Coordinates of C-alpha atoms (C1' of nucleotides) in Angstrom, one line a residue:
Chain K
M1 CA 126.7 74.5 85.4
L2 CA 123.9 72.1 84.2
S3 CA 124.9 69.9 81.2
R4 CA 121.2 69.1 80.3
K5 CA 120.1 70.8 77.1
I6 CA 118.1 73.8 77.9
A7 CA 115.7 75.1 75.3
E8 CA 116.7 78.4 73.7
S9 CA 113.2 79.7 74.5
T10 CA 113.7 79.1 78.1
V11 CA 117.0 81.0 78.0
R12 CA 115.5 83.9 76.3
R13 CA 112.7 84.2 78.7
L14 CA 115.3 84.1 81.7
A15 CA 116.9 87.0 80.1
I16 CA 113.5 88.8 80.1
Y17 CA 112.8 88.0 83.6
L18 CA 116.2 89.3 84.7
R19 CA 115.4 92.6 83.0
L20 CA 112.0 92.8 84.7
L21 CA 113.5 92.0 88.1
E22 CA 116.1 94.7 87.8
E23 CA 113.3 97.2 87.0
F24 CA 111.4 95.8 89.9
D25 CA 114.2 96.0 92.3
G26 CA 114.7 99.8 91.4
K27 CA 111.3 100.3 92.7
G28 CA 112.1 99.0 96.1
A29 CA 109.7 96.0 95.8
A30 CA 111.2 93.0 97.6
T31 CA 109.1 89.9 96.5
L32 CA 107.0 88.9 93.7
S33 CA 105.1 85.9 92.6
S34 CA 105.5 83.9 89.4
E35 CA 102.2 85.2 88.5
V36 CA 103.3 88.9 88.5
L37 CA 106.5 88.0 86.7
A38 CA 104.5 86.3 84.1
R39 CA 102.1 89.0 83.6
R40 CA 104.9 91.5 83.0
A41 CA 106.8 89.0 80.8
G42 CA 103.9 88.2 78.7
T43 CA 103.8 84.5 79.7
T44 CA 102.2 82.2 82.2
S45 CA 103.0 81.5 85.8
A46 CA 103.4 77.8 85.1
Q47 CA 106.0 78.8 82.4
V48 CA 107.9 81.1 84.7
R49 CA 108.1 78.4 87.3
K50 CA 109.1 75.6 85.0
D51 CA 111.8 77.8 83.4
L52 CA 113.4 78.4 86.8
S53 CA 113.0 74.8 87.9
F54 CA 115.5 73.6 85.3
F55 CA 118.2 75.4 87.3
G56 CA 117.1 75.1 90.9
S57 CA 114.2 76.3 93.3
F58 CA 114.6 79.9 94.2
G59 CA 111.3 80.9 95.5
K60 CA 109.5 80.5 98.9
R61 CA 106.2 78.5 98.9
G62 CA 103.3 80.8 99.9
L63 CA 105.5 83.9 99.4
G64 CA 107.1 84.1 95.8
Y65 CA 110.5 85.2 94.9
D66 CA 113.0 87.7 96.3
A67 CA 113.5 90.0 93.6
R68 CA 117.1 90.8 94.2
A69 CA 118.0 87.3 95.1
L70 CA 116.3 85.9 92.0
A71 CA 118.2 88.4 89.9
V72 CA 121.7 87.3 91.3
Q73 CA 120.6 83.7 90.3
L74 CA 119.6 84.6 86.9
R75 CA 122.8 86.4 86.3
K76 CA 124.7 83.4 87.5
I77 CA 122.7 81.2 85.3
L78 CA 123.1 83.4 82.1
G79 CA 126.9 83.7 83.0
L80 CA 126.5 87.5 83.6
T81 CA 128.7 87.5 86.7
R82 CA 131.8 88.4 84.5
R83 CA 132.4 90.8 81.6
Y84 CA 132.9 89.8 77.9
R85 CA 135.2 91.2 75.3
V86 CA 133.4 92.0 72.2
L87 CA 134.8 92.7 68.6
L88 CA 132.8 94.8 66.1
L89 CA 133.1 93.8 62.5
G90 CA 132.2 96.7 60.3
A91 CA 132.3 100.3 61.3
G92 CA 129.1 101.6 59.5
R93 CA 126.0 103.3 61.0
L94 CA 124.4 100.3 62.7
A95 CA 127.7 99.5 64.4
G96 CA 127.8 103.1 65.6
A97 CA 124.4 102.8 67.0
L98 CA 125.4 99.7 68.9
V99 CA 128.4 101.2 70.2
Q100 CA 126.3 104.0 71.6
Y101 CA 123.7 101.7 73.1
A102 CA 123.9 102.2 76.8
R103 CA 122.8 99.0 78.1
F104 CA 125.8 97.3 76.4
A105 CA 128.5 98.2 78.8
E106 CA 126.0 98.0 81.6
S107 CA 125.2 94.5 80.9
G108 CA 128.8 93.5 80.9
F109 CA 129.9 93.5 77.3
D110 CA 132.9 95.6 76.5
I111 CA 133.7 96.5 72.9
V112 CA 137.4 96.2 72.7
A113 CA 138.0 96.5 69.1
V114 CA 136.2 97.7 65.9
V115 CA 137.5 96.7 62.3
D116 CA 136.4 97.7 58.9
K117 CA 138.0 97.4 55.4
D118 CA 137.3 101.0 54.3
P119 CA 140.5 103.0 54.5
Q120 CA 138.3 106.2 55.2
K121 CA 137.1 104.6 58.3
I122 CA 140.2 103.0 59.6
G123 CA 142.0 105.2 62.2
N124 CA 138.7 106.9 63.4
R125 CA 138.3 107.2 67.1
W126 CA 135.2 105.4 68.4
G127 CA 135.0 106.2 72.1
E128 CA 137.8 104.2 73.6
V129 CA 138.8 102.3 70.5
V130 CA 140.3 103.1 67.1
V131 CA 138.9 101.5 64.0
E132 CA 141.5 99.0 62.8
D133 CA 142.1 97.4 59.5
V134 CA 140.3 94.1 59.1
K135 CA 143.5 92.6 57.9
Q136 CA 144.5 93.0 61.7
L137 CA 141.6 90.6 62.5
E138 CA 143.5 87.6 63.8
T139 CA 146.1 89.7 65.7
L140 CA 143.4 91.7 67.4
V141 CA 141.3 88.8 68.4
R142 CA 144.5 87.2 69.9
E143 CA 145.7 90.5 71.6
K144 CA 142.5 91.8 72.9
H145 CA 141.4 88.2 74.1
V146 CA 138.0 88.7 72.1
E147 CA 135.3 86.3 73.0
I148 CA 132.2 87.4 71.1
A149 CA 132.1 89.0 67.5
I150 CA 129.3 91.1 66.2
L151 CA 129.1 91.1 62.5
V152 CA 127.7 94.4 61.0
T153 CA 129.2 93.8 57.6
P154 CA 127.5 93.5 54.2
A155 CA 126.2 89.9 53.5
E156 CA 129.0 89.2 50.9
S157 CA 131.7 89.3 53.4
A158 CA 130.2 87.7 56.4
Q159 CA 131.0 83.9 55.9
E160 CA 134.5 84.6 55.0
L161 CA 135.0 86.7 58.2
V162 CA 133.2 84.3 60.4
D163 CA 135.5 81.6 58.9
R164 CA 138.4 83.6 59.9
L165 CA 136.9 84.3 63.3
I166 CA 136.5 80.6 64.0
T167 CA 140.1 79.9 63.1
C168 CA 141.0 82.4 65.8
G169 CA 139.0 80.4 68.3
I170 CA 135.9 82.6 68.5
H171 CA 132.8 80.5 69.8
A172 CA 130.0 83.2 69.9
V173 CA 128.8 85.5 67.1
L174 CA 125.9 87.9 66.8
N175 CA 125.2 88.2 63.2
F176 CA 123.4 91.2 61.6
A177 CA 124.3 90.3 58.1
P178 CA 121.2 88.9 56.3
V179 CA 122.8 85.5 55.5
Q180 CA 122.7 82.1 57.1
L181 CA 126.3 81.4 58.4
H182 CA 127.6 77.9 58.4
V183 CA 129.7 77.1 61.4
P184 CA 130.6 74.0 63.4
D185 CA 128.6 72.7 66.2
D186 CA 130.6 74.3 69.0
V187 CA 130.2 77.9 67.6
E188 CA 127.0 79.7 68.7
V189 CA 125.5 82.2 66.2
K190 CA 122.4 84.5 66.9
N191 CA 121.0 86.1 63.8
V192 CA 119.2 89.5 64.0
N193 CA 117.6 89.9 60.5
L194 CA 115.5 92.9 60.2
A195 CA 114.1 91.9 56.8
V196 CA 112.8 88.6 58.4
E197 CA 111.1 90.6 61.0
L198 CA 109.5 93.0 58.7
E199 CA 108.3 90.1 56.4
T200 CA 106.7 88.4 59.5
L201 CA 104.8 91.5 60.1
S202 CA 103.8 91.7 56.3
Y203 CA 102.6 88.1 56.6
A204 CA 100.6 88.8 59.7
L205 CA 99.0 92.0 58.1
H206 CA 98.3 90.1 55.0
H207 CA 96.6 87.3 56.8
H208 CA 94.2 89.6 58.4
S209 CA 96.0 89.7 61.6
A210 CA 92.6 88.5 62.8
R211 CA 93.8 85.9 65.2
Chain U
M1 CA 94.9 83.4 52.0
L2 CA 94.9 80.2 54.3
S3 CA 93.1 80.6 57.8
R4 CA 94.8 77.7 59.5
K5 CA 97.3 78.9 62.1
I6 CA 100.7 78.6 60.8
A7 CA 103.8 78.6 63.2
E8 CA 105.8 81.6 63.3
S9 CA 108.9 79.4 63.1
T10 CA 107.6 78.4 59.6
V11 CA 106.9 82.0 58.5
R12 CA 110.4 83.0 59.5
R13 CA 111.8 80.1 57.5
L14 CA 109.8 81.1 54.5
A15 CA 111.4 84.5 54.6
I16 CA 114.8 83.0 54.7
Y17 CA 114.1 80.7 51.9
L18 CA 112.8 83.7 49.8
R19 CA 116.2 85.5 50.4
L20 CA 118.0 82.6 49.3
L21 CA 115.9 82.0 46.1
E22 CA 116.5 85.6 45.2
E23 CA 120.3 85.2 45.5
F24 CA 120.0 81.9 43.6
D25 CA 118.0 83.5 40.9
G26 CA 120.7 86.2 40.3
K27 CA 123.1 83.4 39.6
G28 CA 120.8 82.1 36.8
A29 CA 120.3 78.8 38.3
A30 CA 116.7 77.7 37.4
T31 CA 115.8 74.8 39.5
L32 CA 116.9 73.5 42.9
S33 CA 115.8 70.8 45.4
S34 CA 114.6 70.9 49.0
E35 CA 117.8 69.4 50.0
V36 CA 119.9 72.2 48.4
L37 CA 117.6 74.9 49.9
A38 CA 117.7 73.3 53.2
R39 CA 121.5 73.1 53.4
R40 CA 121.8 76.8 52.6
A41 CA 119.0 77.8 55.1
G42 CA 120.5 75.5 57.8
T43 CA 117.5 73.3 58.2
T44 CA 116.4 69.9 56.7
S45 CA 114.8 69.1 53.4
A46 CA 111.9 67.5 55.2
Q47 CA 111.4 70.8 57.0
V48 CA 111.6 72.9 53.8
R49 CA 108.9 70.6 52.2
K50 CA 106.7 70.5 55.2
D51 CA 106.9 74.4 55.5
L52 CA 105.9 74.8 51.7
S53 CA 103.2 72.1 51.9
F54 CA 101.1 74.2 54.3
F55 CA 100.4 76.6 51.4
G56 CA 100.5 74.4 48.4
S57 CA 102.6 72.2 46.3
F58 CA 105.1 74.1 44.2
G59 CA 107.7 71.6 43.2
K60 CA 108.0 68.9 40.5
R61 CA 108.6 65.4 41.6
G62 CA 112.0 64.0 40.5
L63 CA 113.1 67.7 39.7
G64 CA 112.6 70.2 42.6
Y65 CA 111.6 73.7 42.5
D66 CA 111.8 76.3 39.9
A67 CA 113.7 79.1 41.7
R68 CA 111.9 82.1 40.3
A69 CA 108.5 80.5 40.4
L70 CA 109.0 79.6 44.1
A71 CA 110.1 83.1 44.9
V72 CA 106.9 84.4 43.4
Q73 CA 104.9 82.0 45.6
L74 CA 106.7 82.9 48.7
R75 CA 106.2 86.6 48.0
K76 CA 102.6 86.0 47.7
I77 CA 102.5 84.0 50.9
L78 CA 104.4 86.5 52.9
G79 CA 102.2 89.4 51.5
L80 CA 105.1 91.0 49.7
T81 CA 103.2 91.7 46.5
R82 CA 102.6 95.2 47.7
R83 CA 104.3 98.0 49.4
Y84 CA 103.9 98.9 53.2
R85 CA 103.9 102.3 54.7
V86 CA 106.1 102.5 57.8
L87 CA 106.6 105.1 60.6
L88 CA 109.5 105.4 62.6
L89 CA 109.1 106.4 66.3
G90 CA 112.5 107.8 67.5
A91 CA 115.1 109.7 65.5
G92 CA 118.2 108.4 67.2
R93 CA 121.3 106.6 65.8
L94 CA 119.5 103.3 65.4
A95 CA 116.7 104.9 63.5
G96 CA 119.2 106.5 61.2
A97 CA 120.9 103.2 60.6
L98 CA 117.5 101.6 59.8
V99 CA 116.7 104.3 57.3
Q100 CA 119.8 103.8 55.5
Y101 CA 119.5 100.0 55.4
A102 CA 119.3 99.3 51.7
R103 CA 117.1 96.2 51.6
F104 CA 114.4 98.2 53.3
A105 CA 112.9 100.0 50.4
E106 CA 113.8 97.0 48.2
S107 CA 111.8 94.7 50.2
G108 CA 108.8 96.8 49.8
F109 CA 108.7 98.9 53.0
D110 CA 108.6 102.6 52.7
I111 CA 109.4 104.9 55.5
V112 CA 106.9 107.6 55.2
A113 CA 107.3 109.4 58.5
V114 CA 109.7 109.8 61.4
V115 CA 108.8 111.3 64.7
D116 CA 110.7 112.3 67.9
K117 CA 110.0 114.4 71.0
D118 CA 113.3 116.2 70.9
P119 CA 112.9 119.8 69.4
Q120 CA 116.6 119.5 68.4
K121 CA 115.8 116.6 66.0
I122 CA 112.3 117.9 64.8
G123 CA 112.6 119.5 61.4
N124 CA 115.7 117.7 60.2
R125 CA 115.6 116.1 56.9
W126 CA 115.9 112.4 56.8
G127 CA 116.2 111.4 53.1
E128 CA 112.5 112.1 51.8
V129 CA 111.0 112.8 55.1
V130 CA 111.3 115.4 57.7
V131 CA 111.3 114.6 61.4
E132 CA 107.9 115.6 63.0
D133 CA 106.8 116.3 66.5
V134 CA 105.7 113.1 68.2
K135 CA 102.5 115.1 69.2
Q136 CA 101.6 114.9 65.6
L137 CA 101.5 111.1 65.9
E138 CA 97.8 110.6 65.3
T139 CA 97.6 113.0 62.5
L140 CA 100.5 111.4 60.7
V141 CA 99.4 108.0 61.0
R142 CA 96.0 109.0 59.6
E143 CA 97.3 111.3 56.8
K144 CA 100.2 109.0 55.7
H145 CA 98.2 105.8 55.9
V146 CA 100.8 104.2 58.2
E147 CA 100.4 100.3 58.5
I148 CA 103.6 99.4 60.2
A149 CA 105.4 101.2 63.2
I150 CA 108.7 100.8 64.3
L151 CA 109.6 101.7 67.8
V152 CA 113.2 103.0 68.3
T153 CA 112.6 104.9 71.5
P154 CA 113.8 104.5 75.1
A155 CA 111.9 101.7 77.1
E156 CA 110.1 104.2 79.2
S157 CA 107.9 105.7 76.4
A158 CA 107.3 102.5 74.4
Q159 CA 104.2 101.4 76.1
E160 CA 102.5 104.8 76.0
L161 CA 103.4 105.1 72.3
V162 CA 102.1 101.7 71.4
D163 CA 98.8 102.5 73.1
R164 CA 98.5 105.6 71.0
L165 CA 99.4 103.7 67.8
I166 CA 96.6 101.1 68.6
T167 CA 94.1 103.8 69.1
C168 CA 95.0 104.9 65.5
G169 CA 94.3 101.4 64.3
I170 CA 98.0 100.2 63.9
H171 CA 98.2 96.4 63.9
A172 CA 101.9 95.7 63.4
V173 CA 104.7 96.9 65.5
L174 CA 108.5 96.2 65.2
N175 CA 109.8 96.9 68.7
F176 CA 113.5 97.7 69.5
A177 CA 112.8 99.1 72.9
P178 CA 113.9 96.5 75.6
V179 CA 110.4 96.2 77.2
Q180 CA 107.6 93.7 76.8
L181 CA 104.7 95.7 75.2
H182 CA 101.2 94.7 76.2
V183 CA 98.8 94.7 73.2
P184 CA 95.4 93.2 72.3
D185 CA 95.4 89.9 70.3
D186 CA 94.9 91.6 66.9
V187 CA 98.0 93.6 67.1
E188 CA 101.2 91.8 66.0
V189 CA 104.5 92.8 67.8
K190 CA 107.9 91.5 66.9
N191 CA 110.7 92.3 69.5
V192 CA 114.3 92.9 68.6
N193 CA 116.1 92.9 71.8
L194 CA 120.0 93.2 71.7
A195 CA 120.5 92.6 75.2
V196 CA 118.5 89.3 75.0
E197 CA 120.6 88.1 72.3
L198 CA 123.9 89.0 73.9
E199 CA 122.7 87.2 77.2
T200 CA 121.8 84.0 75.1
L201 CA 125.3 84.1 73.8
S202 CA 126.7 84.7 77.2
Y203 CA 124.7 81.8 78.4
A204 CA 126.0 79.6 75.6
L205 CA 129.7 80.5 76.4
H206 CA 129.2 80.0 80.1
H207 CA 127.8 76.6 79.6
H208 CA 130.8 75.5 77.6
S209 CA 129.3 76.0 74.3
A210 CA 130.4 72.4 74.0
R211 CA 127.3 71.0 72.2
Chain H
dG1 C1' 115.5 57.5 38.9
dG2 C1' 114.9 61.0 41.7
dA3 C1' 112.7 64.5 44.4
dT4 C1' 108.2 65.9 46.0
dG5 C1' 104.1 65.8 49.3
dT6 C1' 102.4 64.0 53.4
dG7 C1' 100.6 61.0 57.0
dA8 C1' 102.5 58.9 61.1
dA9 C1' 106.2 58.8 64.7
dA10 C1' 109.1 61.3 67.6
dA11 C1' 110.7 64.9 70.0
dA12 C1' 110.3 69.4 72.1
dC13 C1' 107.8 72.5 74.4
dT14 C1' 103.8 74.3 77.1
dT15 C1' 100.0 73.8 80.1
dC16 C1' 97.5 71.5 83.9
dA17 C1' 96.8 70.4 88.3
dC18 C1' 98.0 69.2 92.7
dA19 C1' 101.2 67.6 96.4
dG20 C1' 104.1 69.9 99.6
dC21 C1' 106.1 73.5 102.2
dG22 C1' 106.7 77.9 104.4
Chain B
dC1 C1' 96.4 79.4 103.3
dG2 C1' 99.0 80.7 99.3
dC3 C1' 102.3 80.0 96.0
dT4 C1' 106.2 77.1 94.6
dG5 C1' 108.0 73.0 92.3
dT6 C1' 107.0 69.3 89.4
dG7 C1' 105.3 64.9 87.4
dA8 C1' 101.9 64.0 84.1
dA9 C1' 99.0 65.5 80.1
dG10 C1' 98.4 68.0 76.2
dT11 C1' 99.9 70.7 72.2
dT12 C1' 102.8 72.0 68.9
dT13 C1' 106.9 71.4 65.9
dT14 C1' 110.1 68.4 63.8
dT15 C1' 111.6 64.2 61.7
dC16 C1' 110.9 60.0 59.5
dA17 C1' 109.9 57.1 55.8
dC18 C1' 107.5 56.2 51.9
dA19 C1' 103.8 56.1 48.3
dT20 C1' 103.4 59.0 44.4
dC21 C1' 104.2 61.3 40.2
dC22 C1' 107.1 63.8 36.7

DNA sequence: GGATGTGAAAAACTTCACAGCG
DNA sequence: CGCTGTGAAGTTTTTCACATCC
């Protein structure tokens, strides 16, 4: 369970290694070296070994890593040995795309509720769930035992909603709204901000991209 | 134009500062300190000043920064003084959500073409553009002077498509497909990987999130 | 007075290089 | 012999702290 602070960059790479291992396993390959994993993940073999070393020693010297066994370890490290109950805030197009995203359920994340404030959308069936009124937020979080919230609302309402989520005891938020959310230290927020990504690309193009 | 290498983290923060300044400007506020900007951006005042210092000195000692003037500078730095021509690869739900995303055009990015390989989708009108056959990729990139490609395809086809894009001279790719793309040094790729974000949240929850 | 701009110090992260083990 | 695991070295990024200037 490790209490030492692990760098976010390390955790992100572990998630990438896991994805690669799962592909690899599908192809029946049994064992692979940090060098091979690194090449596919776009990093270095030393980085792979260092990342893993924070959590244990999973390889065999002279041989490499057993793909399936390492995948099991990574799932444990990442907390993917159980399922998570997810609430979507906002029933727009992006939310629709996310619901449909196959890997979602596959990876262990179940969308157990969707809320919106638009009366037009409330009551619509979305796969297994029905879009509820955002007024029911607190009730839903409690009744459905929600652990992760995904914000797909306009920027204006995001902070207010996140405040309400925190009151209900939510500790993990994936935020697609283009605002910086202010939350206490024990709440984890990941931002996905399309504009920032595009503007980084624009920066790169502008500065010749001649690296 | 700066040739020194600037950290990606710095560029990302600049994009965030710009967004905040634009809001701020809307509210008529004229001047603000690095401290205020930092608080809103979720960083420190020293970080704000350091980030800006790589590109010049835009503030007045004892006073702070003029919101509008700083925004102008940041747009210059980020290369947002002109518009960019964007191609979408994949005409699925996520692509649809992106097209609709208002800030897109607002920020200076124009979707000039959409391609897919599904005959069902080819020919559909998407706002201003019609979905074209992916076979036409090379022709479209040339004729429409595409500069940025957004990959919203299944993982399997992503690498092949990016190879073709590079052959056409594309240097900037925003990749939503959950694979690591292999590209030469003069091509900039930004990855947006939903699974990685969720798994980082899962990691945080699993490890008590008690920081 | 008050906030910037910036060298210098500290911290975080990555790479090196090699001992150690299968 | 080959590849891991890991201290130590190197590099990058952040924070500190203060001289500087409006």
